[in-house]
Amino acid sequence: MRKAFTLAEVLIMLVIIGTIIVSSIPMIKSSLEGIRKKQYIVAYKVAQAISQDAVLNFSVFNTGFLNNNSAGYCTEFAKRVNRIGALNPNCAASAIPNTPNFITTNGLRWFSLESAFVASRLTIYADVDGPNKGTNTVGDDILRIIVTDQANVFAPLNSKECTYLGGNASGHCI
């Protein structure tokens, strides 16, 4: 007589394996979201540090205040980071998430670096995971960085970016 599994035994094993796989999907999904959040936190802090450094070193930052007539903000910003390739000629006219103003060596894609401050603030956008990954949604994987005319860098209040930095209690959100 030959020893083998019966059809019933094989089906029972498939049901058990299927149940284990289905029950582990939420854990795997949660782990992946946690990893993505950590990547975004790191990317946001890098983007914030680059922004802060660039703003503090501007040649237009003579008096300690950037003003609404600070022409060439995007060009000045782009000079102070390690870029890959050329600067988009229409620096302030980049379409999110399609054509960045420029890409830095760490893979961040930068958008909408305007040359004028509105209400003493300027918003910079940085895509942290590239054009074909993630949702490419502002506030999710396209992060907003607010630069004030006094060279302070913040995240938008009540946003994911603010959460990435530890919330408003940390003083990093406006």
Short mmCIF file of C-alpha atoms in Angstrom, two decimals, residues 6-19:
data_model
loop_
_atom_site.label_atom_id
_atom_site.label_comp_id
_atom_site.label_asym_id
_atom_site.label_seq_id
_atom_site.Cartn_x
_atom_site.Cartn_y
_atom_site.Cartn_z
CA THR A 6 -5.64 12.39 0.75
CA LEU A 7 -7.48 15.19 -1.01
CA ALA A 8 -9.17 16.10 2.26
CA GLU A 9 -5.84 16.43 4.07
CA VAL A 10 -4.44 18.66 1.30
CA LEU A 11 -7.55 20.89 1.41
CA ILE A 12 -7.36 21.20 5.18
CA MET A 13 -3.70 22.25 4.95
CA LEU A 14 -4.54 24.84 2.28
CA VAL A 15 -7.30 26.27 4.48
CA ILE A 16 -4.92 26.50 7.45
CA ILE A 17 -2.18 28.16 5.39
CA GLY A 18 -4.71 30.54 3.82
CA THR A 19 -6.04 31.51 7.25
#
